[in-house]
Short mmCIF file of C-alpha atoms in Angstrom, two decimals:
data_model
loop_
_atom_site.label_atom_id
_atom_site.label_comp_id
_atom_site.label_asym_id
_atom_site.label_seq_id
_atom_site.Cartn_x
_atom_site.Cartn_y
_atom_site.Cartn_z
CA MET A 1 112.63 97.52 98.76
CA LYS A 2 114.77 100.56 98.19
CA ALA A 3 113.36 103.66 96.53
CA GLN A 4 115.31 104.80 93.49
CA ASP A 5 116.20 108.34 92.51
CA GLN A 6 114.63 109.98 89.50
CA PRO A 7 116.47 109.04 86.28
CA ALA A 8 119.15 111.49 85.19
CA GLY A 9 118.15 113.75 82.34
CA ASP A 10 114.46 113.79 83.22
CA THR A 11 114.15 117.48 84.12
CA ALA A 12 110.38 117.92 83.85
CA PRO A 13 108.76 118.00 87.31
CA VAL A 14 106.73 114.96 88.26
CA ARG A 15 103.07 116.03 88.30
CA VAL A 16 101.37 114.73 91.44
CA LEU A 17 97.75 114.38 92.51
CA LEU A 18 97.10 114.15 96.26
CA ALA A 19 93.81 112.60 97.39
CA ASP A 20 92.96 112.40 101.08
CA ASP A 21 89.73 113.30 102.88
CA GLU A 22 91.68 114.62 105.87
CA HIS A 23 92.31 118.22 104.81
CA LEU A 24 95.03 118.87 107.36
CA ILE A 25 97.08 115.84 106.28
CA ARG A 26 96.59 116.57 102.59
CA GLY A 27 97.52 120.23 103.01
CA ALA A 28 100.60 119.40 105.05
CA LEU A 29 101.79 116.88 102.45
CA ALA A 30 101.23 119.36 99.62
CA ALA A 31 103.20 122.02 101.50
CA LEU A 32 106.09 119.66 102.27
CA LEU A 33 106.26 118.26 98.74
CA SER A 34 106.39 121.81 97.38
CA PHE A 35 109.97 122.00 98.69
CA GLU A 36 110.96 119.20 96.28
CA GLU A 37 112.14 120.90 93.07
CA ASP A 38 111.40 117.89 90.87
CA LEU A 39 107.84 117.35 92.17
CA ARG A 40 104.78 119.50 91.56
CA VAL A 41 101.38 118.98 93.20
CA VAL A 42 98.98 119.86 90.38
CA ALA A 43 95.70 118.85 92.05
CA GLU A 44 94.17 117.86 95.36
CA ALA A 45 91.01 115.90 96.14
CA ALA A 46 88.99 115.00 99.24
CA SER A 47 86.99 112.05 97.90
CA GLY A 48 87.17 109.20 95.43
CA PRO A 49 84.94 110.83 92.79
CA GLU A 50 86.81 114.13 93.15
CA ALA A 51 90.13 112.31 92.73
CA LEU A 52 88.92 110.82 89.46
CA ALA A 53 87.65 114.20 88.25
CA MET A 54 90.93 115.92 89.15
CA ALA A 55 92.95 113.17 87.47
CA ARG A 56 90.94 113.49 84.27
CA ALA A 57 91.34 117.27 84.29
CA HIS A 58 95.04 117.49 85.21
CA ARG A 59 96.42 114.15 83.99
CA PRO A 60 99.05 113.72 86.71
CA ASP A 61 102.08 111.47 86.40
CA VAL A 62 101.51 109.97 89.86
CA ALA A 63 98.31 109.82 91.92
CA VAL A 64 98.88 109.48 95.67
CA LEU A 65 95.61 108.08 97.01
CA ASP A 66 94.33 107.63 100.53
CA LEU A 67 92.94 104.12 100.96
CA GLU A 68 89.74 105.16 102.71
CA MET A 69 87.89 108.06 101.08
CA PRO A 70 84.21 108.97 100.72
CA GLY A 71 82.52 107.89 97.52
CA ALA A 72 85.18 105.42 96.39
CA ASP A 73 88.26 104.06 98.11
CA GLY A 74 91.79 104.43 96.81
CA VAL A 75 91.91 100.99 95.22
CA THR A 76 88.66 101.66 93.34
CA VAL A 77 90.06 104.96 92.08
CA ALA A 78 93.32 103.26 91.08
CA THR A 79 91.38 100.63 89.14
CA SER A 80 89.55 103.34 87.18
CA LEU A 81 92.74 105.28 86.50
CA ARG A 82 94.46 102.16 85.24
CA SER A 83 91.94 101.91 82.40
CA GLU A 84 91.23 105.63 81.81
CA LEU A 85 94.72 107.10 82.29
CA PRO A 86 97.22 104.26 81.85
CA ASP A 87 100.18 106.68 81.97
CA CYS A 88 99.22 107.80 85.47
CA ARG A 89 100.93 105.62 88.06
CA THR A 90 99.16 105.11 91.36
CA MET A 91 100.18 104.57 94.95
CA ILE A 92 98.22 104.07 98.16
CA VAL A 93 98.91 105.80 101.47
CA THR A 94 96.97 104.32 104.37
CA GLY A 95 96.59 104.40 108.10
CA HIS A 96 94.87 101.02 108.03
CA GLY A 97 97.20 98.62 106.25
CA ARG A 98 95.46 95.25 106.19
CA PRO A 99 96.91 92.38 104.13
CA GLY A 100 93.76 92.18 102.02
CA HIS A 101 94.07 95.85 101.12
CA LEU A 102 97.59 95.29 99.83
CA LYS A 103 96.55 92.34 97.69
CA ARG A 104 93.64 94.32 96.21
CA ALA A 105 95.92 97.25 95.52
CA LEU A 106 98.53 95.17 93.73
CA SER A 107 95.81 93.51 91.66
CA ALA A 108 94.63 96.99 90.64
CA GLY A 109 98.09 97.90 89.36
CA VAL A 110 99.07 100.11 92.29
CA ARG A 111 102.85 100.66 92.29
CA GLY A 112 103.33 101.88 95.85
CA PHE A 113 101.75 100.99 99.19
CA VAL A 114 102.91 102.90 102.25
CA PRO A 115 101.64 103.77 105.75
CA LYS A 116 100.68 107.32 106.69
CA THR A 117 103.53 107.30 109.18
CA VAL A 118 106.01 107.67 106.30
CA SER A 119 107.97 110.95 106.31
CA ALA A 120 107.42 113.52 103.58
CA GLN A 121 111.00 113.09 102.41
CA ARG A 122 110.58 109.33 102.13
CA LEU A 123 107.25 109.78 100.37
CA ALA A 124 108.96 112.02 97.82
CA GLU A 125 111.56 109.31 97.18
CA ILE A 126 108.83 106.71 96.70
CA ILE A 127 106.92 108.98 94.31
CA ARG A 128 110.10 109.20 92.22
CA THR A 129 110.47 105.42 92.29
CA VAL A 130 106.88 104.89 91.19
CA HIS A 131 107.16 107.53 88.46
CA ALA A 132 110.30 105.80 87.14
CA GLY A 133 108.39 102.54 86.77
CA GLY A 134 109.51 100.91 90.00
CA ARG A 135 107.51 99.60 92.94
CA TYR A 136 107.64 100.21 96.63
CA VAL A 137 105.74 98.24 99.27
CA ASP A 138 106.28 98.91 102.95
CA PRO A 139 108.26 95.91 104.27
CA GLU A 140 106.02 95.34 107.30
CA LEU A 141 102.87 95.41 105.18
CA ALA A 142 104.48 93.01 102.71
CA ALA A 143 105.41 90.60 105.51
CA ASP A 144 101.86 90.70 106.85
CA ALA A 145 100.44 89.99 103.40
CA ILE A 146 102.73 87.01 102.89
CA SER A 147 101.70 85.46 106.20
CA ALA A 148 97.99 86.18 105.84
CA GLY A 149 95.50 83.86 104.21
CA ASP A 150 93.43 84.76 101.16
CA SER A 151 89.82 85.81 101.39
CA PRO A 152 87.47 82.83 101.81
CA LEU A 153 84.79 84.64 99.83
CA THR A 154 84.01 83.97 96.19
CA ALA A 155 83.92 86.84 93.71
CA ARG A 156 80.11 86.84 93.74
CA GLU A 157 79.93 86.82 97.55
CA THR A 158 82.36 89.71 97.66
CA GLN A 159 80.33 91.64 95.10
CA LEU A 160 77.09 91.20 97.00
CA LEU A 161 78.66 92.12 100.34
CA GLU A 162 79.95 95.31 98.72
CA LEU A 163 76.44 96.09 97.51
CA ALA A 164 75.13 95.41 101.02
CA ALA A 165 77.78 97.58 102.66
CA ASN A 166 75.63 100.71 102.71
CA GLY A 167 72.61 98.95 104.17
CA ALA A 168 70.76 98.39 100.90
CA PRO A 169 67.74 96.03 101.18
CA ILE A 170 67.79 92.61 99.54
CA ALA A 171 65.45 93.74 96.74
CA GLU A 172 67.76 96.60 95.75
CA ILE A 173 70.86 94.38 95.88
CA ALA A 174 69.08 91.79 93.72
CA GLU A 175 68.11 94.40 91.14
CA ARG A 176 71.62 95.85 90.94
CA ALA A 177 73.22 92.40 90.67
CA ALA A 178 70.59 91.08 88.22
CA LEU A 179 69.79 88.15 90.52
CA SER A 180 66.68 86.94 92.29
CA PRO A 181 66.19 87.98 95.93
CA GLY A 182 66.38 84.33 96.99
CA THR A 183 69.73 83.86 95.25
CA VAL A 184 71.09 87.02 96.90
CA ARG A 185 70.01 85.75 100.33
CA ASN A 186 71.76 82.45 99.69
CA TYR A 187 75.02 84.13 98.69
CA LEU A 188 74.93 86.52 101.64
CA SER A 189 74.14 83.69 104.05
CA SER A 190 77.07 81.73 102.64
CA ALA A 191 79.38 84.72 103.06
CA ALA A 192 78.21 85.27 106.65
CA ALA A 193 78.77 81.60 107.48
CA LYS A 194 82.32 81.65 106.07
CA LEU A 195 83.13 84.69 108.18
CA SER A 196 81.36 83.35 111.30
CA ALA A 197 79.13 86.44 111.22
CA GLU A 198 75.62 86.55 112.62
CA ASN A 199 74.22 88.48 109.64
CA ARG A 200 75.24 90.25 106.43
CA HIS A 201 75.94 93.52 108.25
CA ALA A 202 78.40 91.82 110.59
CA ALA A 203 79.91 90.02 107.59
CA VAL A 204 80.53 93.39 105.91
CA ARG A 205 82.32 94.69 109.01
CA ILE A 206 84.51 91.59 109.26
CA ALA A 207 85.37 91.56 105.56
CA ARG A 208 86.25 95.27 105.63
CA SER A 209 88.45 94.86 108.69
CA GLN A 210 90.45 92.22 106.78
CA GLY A 211 90.70 94.32 103.64
CA TRP A 212 88.58 91.92 101.58
CA LEU A 213 86.09 94.63 100.57
#
């Protein structure tokens, strides 16, 4: 998919939010994008919650989000921005492009999905494409997603594995999900069986590695 140039006549700089917990990468991207006359980095963030706070405060045109951040991942942030700031377009930059991550991102309304190996110049082009209403998905990631199978987990199994991801005990998961402890155990056992995992902790690792959480 070819990135498009910014539409003629649109002279206002594109306001960009950069969110990445790796300070060196984020700083380097901000410095390189500063050479693009039609782009302006208006805010930076090192975590999911900070990205949301910065977006609310600065209302960027495009949010460039790292997939894996503390507090909330890029897809979770994109989902929140879609409802809170519908004019802010989102894109994911990741060093761990799993097919499941791409499918989650597209479902969350993300307009761009690129690997961290992309050059700053190419990233600038993709930001312009996304800002103009287009989409850009890295061709290799798209091919992987097409050939990969969907998650075998149900929505409820996925939800409970997410709640179990930080090591929460069954009682806490049950309270947060408004289910009985026995029902939670049954769902988590079912999820573990589908993933050929020995327990819920292993199931979380497997599901994350496939991009299903």
